[in-house]
Structures are given as structure tokens and as C-alpha cells.
Short mmCIF file of C-alpha atoms in Angstrom, two decimals:
data_model
loop_
_atom_site.label_atom_id
_atom_site.label_comp_id
_atom_site.label_asym_id
_atom_site.label_seq_id
_atom_site.Cartn_x
_atom_site.Cartn_y
_atom_site.Cartn_z
CA UNK A 202 15.24 17.08 7.98
CA UNK A 203 13.37 20.32 8.57
CA UNK A 204 12.64 20.61 4.85
CA UNK A 205 11.19 17.10 4.90
CA UNK A 206 8.43 18.14 7.33
CA UNK A 207 8.00 21.76 6.25
CA UNK A 208 4.72 21.09 4.43
CA UNK A 209 2.77 19.95 7.51
CA UNK A 210 -0.15 22.17 8.44
CA UNK A 211 -2.81 21.01 10.88
CA UNK A 212 -5.43 23.39 9.46
CA UNK A 213 -5.00 21.90 5.98
CA UNK A 214 -5.31 18.26 6.98
CA UNK A 215 -8.34 16.41 5.64
CA UNK A 216 -10.16 15.35 8.81
CA UNK A 217 -13.11 14.03 6.80
CA UNK A 218 -10.93 11.45 5.05
CA UNK A 219 -9.35 10.49 8.37
CA UNK A 220 -12.78 10.09 9.99
CA UNK A 221 -13.99 7.86 7.14
CA UNK A 222 -10.92 5.62 7.37
CA UNK A 223 -10.96 5.36 11.17
CA UNK A 224 -14.69 4.58 11.23
CA UNK A 225 -14.22 1.77 8.72
CA UNK A 226 -11.23 0.50 10.69
CA UNK A 227 -13.27 0.43 13.94
CA UNK A 228 -15.96 -1.63 12.21
CA UNK A 229 -13.19 -3.97 11.10
CA UNK A 230 -11.84 -4.33 14.65
CA UNK A 231 -15.31 -5.26 15.91
CA UNK A 232 -15.80 -7.74 13.04
CA UNK A 233 -12.39 -9.34 13.63
CA UNK A 234 -13.32 -9.70 17.30
CA UNK A 235 -16.50 -11.53 16.31
CA UNK A 236 -14.67 -13.78 13.84
CA UNK A 237 -11.51 -14.48 15.86
CA UNK A 238 -11.56 -12.97 19.39
CA UNK A 239 -7.95 -13.99 20.03
CA UNK A 240 -6.80 -11.68 17.20
CA UNK A 241 -8.73 -8.56 18.16
CA UNK A 242 -6.09 -7.08 20.51
CA UNK A 243 -3.44 -7.53 17.87
CA UNK A 244 -5.66 -5.82 15.30
CA UNK A 245 -6.21 -2.91 17.69
CA UNK A 246 -2.46 -2.56 18.28
CA UNK A 247 -1.83 -2.73 14.52
CA UNK A 248 -4.48 -0.08 13.89
CA UNK A 249 -2.96 2.31 16.45
CA UNK A 250 0.51 1.79 14.99
CA UNK A 251 -0.81 2.24 11.43
CA UNK A 252 -2.61 5.44 12.41
CA UNK A 253 0.64 6.83 13.84
CA UNK A 254 2.49 5.90 10.64
CA UNK A 255 -0.24 7.59 8.59
CA UNK A 256 0.21 10.88 10.48
CA UNK A 257 3.99 10.64 10.15
CA UNK A 258 3.73 10.10 6.39
CA UNK A 259 1.16 12.89 6.03
CA UNK A 260 3.59 15.29 7.70
CA UNK A 261 6.42 14.56 5.24
CA UNK A 262 6.99 16.21 1.88
CA UNK A 263 6.08 13.45 -0.58
CA UNK A 264 8.14 15.12 -3.30
CA UNK A 265 11.29 14.48 -1.25
CA UNK A 266 10.21 10.89 -0.67
CA UNK A 267 9.63 10.33 -4.40
CA UNK A 268 13.29 11.13 -5.12
CA UNK A 269 14.01 7.55 -4.03
CA UNK A 270 11.52 5.99 -6.43
CA UNK A 271 14.01 3.50 -7.84
CA UNK A 272 14.82 2.40 -4.29
CA UNK A 273 11.12 1.61 -3.78
CA UNK A 274 11.03 -0.40 -6.99
CA UNK A 275 14.19 -2.32 -6.13
CA UNK A 276 12.99 -3.00 -2.59
CA UNK A 277 9.72 -4.30 -3.99
CA UNK A 278 11.48 -6.78 -6.28
CA UNK A 279 13.79 -7.93 -3.48
CA UNK A 280 10.90 -8.61 -1.10
CA UNK A 281 8.82 -10.43 -3.73
CA UNK A 282 11.83 -12.53 -4.75
CA UNK A 283 12.50 -13.29 -1.10
CA UNK A 284 9.01 -14.76 -0.82
CA UNK A 285 9.75 -17.28 -3.57
CA UNK A 286 13.16 -18.10 -2.10
CA UNK A 287 12.52 -18.43 1.64
CA UNK A 288 8.87 -17.51 2.11
CA UNK A 289 6.50 -19.45 4.37
CA UNK A 290 3.47 -21.28 2.97
CA UNK A 291 -0.13 -21.53 4.10
CA UNK A 292 -3.17 -22.97 2.31
CA UNK A 293 -1.10 -23.95 -0.73
CA UNK A 294 0.29 -20.43 -1.26
CA UNK A 295 3.73 -19.04 -0.46
CA UNK A 296 3.09 -15.38 0.32
CA UNK A 297 4.72 -14.53 3.64
CA UNK A 298 8.25 -13.71 4.80
CA UNK A 299 9.64 -13.99 8.31
CA UNK A 300 12.43 -11.51 9.03
CA UNK A 301 13.71 -11.27 12.61
CA UNK A 302 10.46 -12.73 13.91
CA UNK A 303 8.29 -10.28 11.96
CA UNK A 304 5.93 -11.99 9.51
CA UNK A 305 4.60 -9.85 6.68
CA UNK A 306 3.15 -10.18 3.18
CA UNK A 307 5.27 -8.38 0.55
CA UNK A 308 2.53 -8.55 -2.10
CA UNK A 309 0.43 -6.14 0.01
CA UNK A 310 3.36 -3.74 0.43
CA UNK A 311 3.95 -4.01 -3.33
CA UNK A 312 0.84 -1.93 -4.02
CA UNK A 313 2.00 1.22 -2.22
CA UNK A 314 5.62 0.77 -3.36
CA UNK A 315 4.52 0.63 -7.00
CA UNK A 316 2.20 3.61 -6.57
CA UNK A 317 5.13 5.68 -5.28
CA UNK A 318 7.46 4.44 -8.01
CA UNK A 319 5.11 5.11 -10.93
CA UNK A 320 4.00 8.46 -9.47
CA UNK A 321 7.52 9.74 -10.01
CA UNK A 322 8.38 7.71 -13.11
CA UNK A 323 5.26 8.72 -15.07
CA UNK A 324 5.63 12.37 -14.07
CA UNK A 325 9.28 12.37 -15.10
CA UNK A 326 8.42 11.13 -18.58
CA UNK A 327 4.99 12.74 -18.87
CA UNK A 328 5.81 14.29 -22.23
CA UNK A 329 6.47 10.83 -23.71
CA UNK A 330 3.76 8.85 -21.93
CA UNK A 331 1.59 8.58 -25.05
CA UNK A 332 4.36 7.07 -27.17
CA UNK A 333 4.35 3.34 -27.76
CA UNK A 334 7.91 2.97 -26.47
CA UNK A 335 7.19 4.59 -23.10
CA UNK A 336 3.94 2.66 -22.66
CA UNK A 337 5.90 -0.54 -23.34
CA UNK A 338 8.57 0.41 -20.80
CA UNK A 339 5.94 1.10 -18.13
CA UNK A 340 4.18 -2.16 -18.94
CA UNK A 341 7.40 -4.14 -18.53
CA UNK A 342 8.22 -2.41 -15.24
CA UNK A 343 4.74 -3.33 -13.96
CA UNK A 344 4.84 -6.85 -15.37
CA UNK A 345 7.96 -7.92 -13.45
CA UNK A 346 6.44 -7.58 -9.94
CA UNK A 347 3.09 -8.88 -11.22
CA UNK A 348 4.75 -12.08 -12.47
CA UNK A 349 6.52 -12.50 -9.12
CA UNK A 350 3.15 -12.20 -7.35
CA UNK A 351 1.51 -14.69 -9.74
CA UNK A 352 4.29 -17.18 -8.92
CA UNK A 353 3.25 -17.26 -5.23
CA UNK A 354 0.48 -17.91 -6.54
CA UNK A 355 -1.72 -14.87 -5.90
CA UNK A 356 -3.85 -14.08 -8.94
CA UNK A 357 -6.19 -11.68 -7.13
CA UNK A 358 -3.37 -9.42 -5.92
CA UNK A 359 -1.75 -9.44 -9.35
CA UNK A 360 -5.08 -8.31 -10.85
CA UNK A 361 -5.27 -5.54 -8.25
CA UNK A 362 -1.78 -4.33 -9.12
CA UNK A 363 -2.67 -4.24 -12.82
CA UNK A 364 -5.83 -2.24 -12.10
CA UNK A 365 -3.88 0.28 -10.00
CA UNK A 366 -1.26 0.52 -12.76
CA UNK A 367 -3.93 1.11 -15.42
CA UNK A 368 -5.52 3.92 -13.37
CA UNK A 369 -2.13 5.59 -12.81
CA UNK A 370 -1.30 5.42 -16.52
CA UNK A 371 -4.67 6.94 -17.37
CA UNK A 372 -4.19 9.80 -14.90
CA UNK A 373 -0.64 10.24 -16.19
CA UNK A 374 -1.93 11.10 -19.64
CA UNK A 375 -2.52 7.86 -21.53
CA UNK A 376 -4.54 8.45 -24.68
CA UNK A 377 -8.30 7.95 -24.52
CA UNK A 378 -8.08 6.21 -27.89
CA UNK A 379 -5.62 3.65 -26.52
CA UNK A 380 -7.77 3.06 -23.44
CA UNK A 381 -10.87 2.57 -25.60
CA UNK A 382 -9.00 0.19 -27.89
CA UNK A 383 -7.78 -1.90 -24.97
CA UNK A 384 -11.30 -2.10 -23.51
CA UNK A 385 -12.80 -3.05 -26.87
CA UNK A 386 -10.32 -5.92 -27.09
CA UNK A 387 -10.23 -6.89 -23.40
CA UNK A 388 -13.96 -7.21 -22.62
CA UNK A 389 -14.81 -9.77 -25.32
CA UNK A 390 -11.47 -11.50 -24.70
CA UNK A 391 -12.38 -12.06 -21.05
CA UNK A 392 -15.78 -13.47 -22.04
CA UNK A 393 -14.18 -15.80 -24.59
CA UNK A 394 -11.51 -16.83 -22.07
CA UNK A 395 -14.12 -17.73 -19.42
CA UNK A 396 -16.02 -19.80 -22.00
CA UNK A 397 -12.84 -21.63 -23.00
CA UNK A 398 -11.95 -22.30 -19.37
CA UNK A 399 -15.43 -23.73 -18.76
CA UNK A 400 -14.96 -26.29 -21.54
CA UNK A 401 -14.32 -29.87 -20.44
CA UNK A 402 -10.62 -30.72 -20.38
CA UNK A 403 -9.43 -27.09 -20.54
CA UNK A 404 -5.82 -26.57 -19.40
CA UNK A 405 -5.67 -22.79 -19.67
CA UNK A 406 -5.66 -22.45 -15.88
CA UNK A 407 -4.54 -24.50 -12.92
CA UNK A 408 -7.10 -27.03 -11.76
CA UNK A 409 -8.11 -25.15 -8.63
CA UNK A 410 -8.45 -21.88 -10.57
CA UNK A 411 -10.70 -23.54 -13.17
CA UNK A 412 -12.80 -25.08 -10.40
CA UNK A 413 -13.34 -21.65 -8.85
CA UNK A 414 -14.64 -20.24 -12.12
CA UNK A 415 -16.90 -23.25 -12.68
CA UNK A 416 -18.16 -23.01 -9.10
CA UNK A 417 -18.99 -19.35 -9.75
CA UNK A 418 -20.87 -20.16 -12.96
CA UNK A 419 -22.59 -23.29 -11.60
CA UNK A 420 -22.51 -23.14 -7.77
CA UNK A 421 -25.15 -25.87 -7.40
CA UNK A 422 -22.75 -28.40 -8.97
CA UNK A 423 -20.02 -27.55 -6.44
CA UNK A 424 -22.19 -26.99 -3.37
CA UNK A 425 -20.18 -29.41 -1.22
CA UNK A 426 -16.73 -28.56 -2.60
CA UNK A 427 -15.44 -25.36 -4.22
CA UNK A 428 -18.65 -23.34 -3.85
CA UNK A 429 -19.24 -24.49 -0.28
CA UNK A 430 -17.59 -21.44 1.29
CA UNK A 431 -19.32 -18.91 -0.96
CA UNK A 432 -22.78 -20.42 -0.54
CA UNK A 433 -22.38 -20.45 3.25
CA UNK A 434 -21.21 -16.84 3.05
CA UNK A 435 -24.33 -15.81 1.12
CA UNK A 436 -26.58 -17.61 3.62
CA UNK A 437 -24.78 -15.99 6.56
CA UNK A 438 -25.10 -12.50 5.08
CA UNK A 439 -28.80 -13.08 4.40
CA UNK A 440 -29.38 -14.39 7.92
CA UNK A 441 -28.32 -11.01 9.32
CA UNK A 442 -31.49 -9.49 7.83
CA UNK A 443 -31.93 -5.74 8.50
CA UNK A 444 -29.98 -5.05 11.69
CA UNK A 445 -27.92 -8.22 12.22
CA UNK A 446 -27.51 -10.61 15.09
CA UNK A 447 -25.07 -8.33 16.94
CA UNK A 448 -23.38 -11.14 18.83
CA UNK A 449 -26.67 -12.48 20.25
CA UNK A 450 -26.82 -15.54 18.01
CA UNK A 451 -25.91 -18.94 19.44
CA UNK A 452 -23.74 -21.52 17.70
CA UNK A 453 -26.96 -23.20 16.54
CA UNK A 454 -28.23 -20.15 14.62
CA UNK A 455 -24.97 -18.59 13.45
CA UNK A 456 -23.04 -20.01 10.51
CA UNK A 457 -20.02 -18.02 11.69
CA UNK A 458 -20.04 -19.46 15.22
CA UNK A 459 -20.86 -22.91 13.90
CA UNK A 460 -17.56 -22.90 12.02
CA UNK A 461 -19.00 -23.04 8.50
CA UNK A 462 -17.14 -19.90 7.38
CA UNK A 463 -13.37 -20.37 7.11
CA UNK A 464 -10.99 -17.41 6.83
CA UNK A 465 -13.81 -15.27 8.26
CA UNK A 466 -11.36 -12.80 9.79
CA UNK A 467 -9.62 -12.12 6.46
CA UNK A 468 -11.03 -12.93 3.01
CA UNK A 469 -14.63 -13.40 4.22
CA UNK A 470 -14.80 -10.61 6.80
CA UNK A 471 -17.73 -9.07 4.90
CA UNK A 472 -19.68 -12.23 5.76
CA UNK A 473 -19.14 -11.41 9.43
CA UNK A 474 -20.33 -7.84 8.84
CA UNK A 475 -23.46 -9.10 7.07
CA UNK A 476 -24.39 -11.63 9.74
CA UNK A 477 -23.51 -9.53 12.78
CA UNK A 478 -24.57 -6.06 11.58
CA UNK A 479 -27.15 -6.95 8.94
CA UNK A 480 -28.12 -5.00 5.83
CA UNK A 481 -27.57 -1.67 7.59
CA UNK A 482 -24.02 -2.54 8.63
CA UNK A 483 -23.19 -3.99 5.21
CA UNK A 484 -24.42 -0.84 3.47
CA UNK A 485 -22.39 1.29 5.88
CA UNK A 486 -19.19 -0.58 4.96
CA UNK A 487 -19.92 -0.24 1.23
CA UNK A 488 -20.69 3.48 1.59
CA UNK A 489 -17.51 4.12 3.61
CA UNK A 490 -15.36 2.32 1.04
CA UNK A 491 -17.01 4.29 -1.76
CA UNK A 492 -16.58 7.63 0.03
CA UNK A 493 -12.90 6.96 0.78
CA UNK A 494 -12.25 6.05 -2.85
CA UNK A 495 -14.17 9.08 -4.14
CA UNK A 496 -12.40 11.36 -1.66
CA UNK A 497 -9.02 10.18 -2.94
CA UNK A 498 -10.12 10.66 -6.56
CA UNK A 499 -11.42 14.13 -5.71
CA UNK A 500 -8.04 15.07 -4.26
CA UNK A 501 -6.38 13.69 -7.40
CA UNK A 502 -8.73 15.74 -9.55
CA UNK A 503 -7.85 19.04 -7.88
CA UNK A 504 -4.12 18.47 -7.39
CA UNK A 505 -1.77 20.72 -9.38
CA UNK A 506 1.08 18.20 -9.34
CA UNK A 507 0.89 15.14 -11.59
CA UNK A 508 2.79 12.89 -9.17
CA UNK A 509 0.39 13.86 -6.39
CA UNK A 510 -2.60 13.16 -8.65
CA UNK A 511 -1.21 9.72 -9.48
CA UNK A 512 -0.66 8.88 -5.80
CA UNK A 513 -4.19 9.93 -4.83
CA UNK A 514 -5.85 8.25 -7.81
CA UNK A 515 -3.83 5.05 -7.36
CA UNK A 516 -4.77 4.85 -3.69
CA UNK A 517 -8.43 5.54 -4.47
CA UNK A 518 -8.46 2.78 -7.09
CA UNK A 519 -6.76 0.45 -4.61
CA UNK A 520 -9.38 0.97 -1.89
CA UNK A 521 -12.37 1.04 -4.23
CA UNK A 522 -11.59 -1.87 -6.53
CA UNK A 523 -10.17 -4.12 -3.81
CA UNK A 524 -13.29 -3.51 -1.74
CA UNK A 525 -15.41 -4.42 -4.76
CA UNK A 526 -13.43 -7.65 -5.29
CA UNK A 527 -13.70 -8.76 -1.66
CA UNK A 528 -17.43 -8.01 -1.35
CA UNK A 529 -18.08 -9.53 -4.78
CA UNK A 530 -16.50 -12.81 -3.67
CA UNK A 531 -18.39 -12.88 -0.34
CA UNK A 532 -21.72 -12.31 -2.10
CA UNK A 533 -21.09 -14.69 -5.01
CA UNK A 534 -20.91 -11.94 -7.64
CA UNK A 535 -17.28 -12.85 -8.46
CA UNK A 536 -15.29 -16.11 -8.44
CA UNK A 537 -13.74 -17.06 -5.11
CA UNK A 538 -10.34 -15.45 -4.73
CA UNK A 539 -8.54 -14.43 -1.58
CA UNK A 540 -8.08 -10.70 -1.08
CA UNK A 541 -8.56 -8.60 2.09
CA UNK A 542 -11.29 -6.01 2.57
CA UNK A 543 -9.50 -2.63 2.99
CA UNK A 544 -9.29 -1.44 6.63
CA UNK A 545 -11.64 -4.24 7.73
CA UNK A 546 -9.91 -7.60 7.24
CA UNK A 547 -7.36 -8.89 9.73
CA UNK A 548 -3.82 -8.54 8.40
CA UNK A 549 -1.24 -6.04 9.61
CA UNK A 550 0.73 -5.77 6.35
CA UNK A 551 -2.40 -4.80 4.44
CA UNK A 552 -3.51 -2.41 7.17
CA UNK A 553 -0.17 -0.60 7.47
CA UNK A 554 0.23 -0.37 3.67
CA UNK A 555 -3.25 1.12 3.28
CA UNK A 556 -2.66 3.67 6.04
CA UNK A 557 0.63 4.66 4.41
CA UNK A 558 -1.26 5.20 1.16
CA UNK A 559 -3.83 7.39 2.93
CA UNK A 560 -0.98 9.27 4.63
CA UNK A 561 0.47 10.20 1.24
CA UNK A 562 -2.98 11.25 -0.01
CA UNK A 563 -3.35 13.50 3.04
CA UNK A 564 0.03 15.04 2.29
CA UNK A 565 -0.87 15.60 -1.36
CA UNK A 566 -4.04 17.40 -0.33
CA UNK A 567 -2.24 19.35 2.41
CA UNK A 568 0.39 20.69 0.02
CA UNK A 569 -2.24 21.61 -2.54
CA UNK A 570 -4.25 23.55 0.06
CA UNK A 571 -1.15 25.17 1.54
CA UNK A 572 -0.08 26.58 -1.79
CA UNK A 573 -3.61 27.56 -2.74
CA UNK A 574 -2.90 26.32 -6.23
CA UNK A 575 -5.58 25.54 -8.75
CA UNK A 576 -5.83 23.17 -11.64
CA UNK A 577 -7.09 24.26 -15.00
CA UNK A 578 -7.87 21.11 -16.97
CA UNK A 579 -10.22 20.15 -19.76
CA UNK A 580 -9.85 16.42 -19.10
CA UNK A 581 -9.05 14.53 -15.91
CA UNK A 582 -5.39 13.70 -15.90
CA UNK A 583 -4.74 15.25 -19.28
CA UNK A 584 -4.03 18.99 -19.36
CA UNK A 585 -2.24 20.45 -16.34
CA UNK A 586 -1.28 24.06 -15.76
CA UNK A 587 1.06 24.03 -12.81
CA UNK A 588 0.84 27.25 -10.85
CA UNK A 589 3.01 26.20 -7.93
CA UNK A 590 5.12 23.28 -9.02
CA UNK A 591 8.14 22.80 -11.25
CA UNK A 592 9.23 19.31 -12.12
#
């Protein structure tokens, strides 16, 4: 047990990263209180608990934790399968599990569990990561939980998991040529796919998924149906102007208080930020998300241990890209899809999972600073000279 916590050093902890996360979380608590006052106390309690978990995780030696990487993978599959077997439904989706009175969303926990699993798995086979066989194995291991998430259905979370997986593979040493080839094929394929989906009578997607894409492309044709929520969200954000209404708006002048914004405490929490805190508050949230993501990527860049780099980069991609997705939906830049805004949206599973991720990033940075090791690399995630670590 003593060896598990031997890496903790208060002087090496990244207080800047903690300050960024806590500040964003406080903004989220205020926004949740504006959107759903009855949930604010629960969000505060969840934030305090998550913060404690973050410090506990940051004090542990992540290398000892990663020894149980197959346990994390197995647990992930069990929880996701449990959702399909006995999960509870809401809004047409079956994404939650109730165990002993505790309701949580396994698809949110899946992100950190897969980051921990692949951090160890990729490092263990780092010398073979550029071979077709190993890439195929990793792809299959990622595809199984992704398919379970899609079954719920939860397309947005499955996309997030694939993005995190792609970033971890890149940091783990995937060839630039392969990445470029995939992008060359993927970008036009997505454009062609969207065009095919938009065709009359297309059956490539479920009806509601096709409607969301059409509502994104032609919102004026779906103003009273599928695009109703997004258009109200855009109007609410714009109504906040420079400094926001700050809780002074009445139900006659606030779209939020008038009840025109559903799921405002979760998927559309950025709408609340825009209306209540205005352009200044919205920019602050975007900047905080960007700084947290960049801070994680910076830690990944300077880490001397590949598994640590993968954890930090995966967490940074998680915060950054998920934030982009949520804000993109709220502002009409992306098709409507439900996904929480990191550290801001109401949802204890998402909050705890994110804080655990940050806790591991803090530990990665702490160990790197404690050993005073340096990284000599010509390419990010490619050439490592380990001065203080032996796999």
C-alpha cells in the first residue's frame, strides 16, 4: 500500500490545471442552478466528492493501477452489457443502470476505463503498433465497447470514444502515413455519406438520426420540430449579448425560464451560459476548456513514459473534443446530438469520470517532475528515450 502512494509530492502537483478545472466546475454549478435549481445542491455534493476522488487518484502510482488493465476492460464490457440487459430508459434511449439505488451511466465511465486500458496495452506492444495485425487487434478491442454504446443508442458517445482511441493510437506511435491515408479517405467519405443521407427515402440511418442531419442542413424546414431546440438555443445565447442577463430576466424575456429550452441542465447547458453570462461568460467557458485540453496535451508531450503520455493525451482529447461537440450543437454548428459539456453539465457519472481522468493526468505530471526526467523526441508520440522508466 505504501508503494501505491509513494509518488505523491505536494510541491510537484499541477495547481494551474486544478484551478482551471475547479473554475470551470464552479461555472457549471452556477449554470445548473439557473437551469434546474432543485439539482444544484446535488451537483455541488457531486463536485466535492469528485474533487476528493481526483486528489486520491493523483496520489496513487498510475503504473501500479495500470497492471489491472484487463480488469478495466472487462469491467467496461460488463457495465455496458448490463445497460442493454437491465438498464433504465429515458427519452427513447437506454443508457442508465441502477445498482443498489445508485443510478449511473456506464458509457461515460467507458471513456476513462478505455483510456487506462489502452495506455497499458499500447505501451506493452509499442514495438508492434505500426504493424497491420496490431492495429487490427486494437481496432477490434475498441470496436466492441463502441458497438455496445451504439446499441443504447448513443451515437455521440461512440464517436467520442473513437476520437479518444484515435488520439491514443497516434500518440502510441501510429504511422503518419497511415493517419494521412485514413484522413484522405474519411473526409470525402463523410461528405458523401451526408449527401446520401440527405436524399429522399434514404435508409442509411434511423429516422430520427436522419431528421437531425436534415434539420442541421435546413433548419428553416424543421423550425417547429427537430430544429426547434437548436434554434431556440441560438436565440437564447444571442439574447445574452455581452454580459448576460445574470438571473435578472423574467419569464417573459428569458427563453430558459419560459421553458423553451429542454435538457438545459445537461446537453444544452452552454445555452444557459450564453443567456445568463453573455458573450464574456461563453468565451470564458471556451477558453477554460481549451486551456485544460492544452495543459493535458502539454503534459503528454513532456512525459517520459508512453503510458503516461497516452493517459494525458487521451484525457485532453476527451475534454477538448467533447466540449467542441457540445458547444457546436448548442450553437447550430453541428447536428443535434446529446453529449454533456465537460465539468459544466449536470450528471454525476460524467463529472466523476472526468475528475478521475484529471487525477491520473496530475499523477503523470507529478511522477515526471519528481524524477526530473526529460524527453528527447523528434516527433510527438514517436521517438522516446526513457531516462527514468523501464517497461
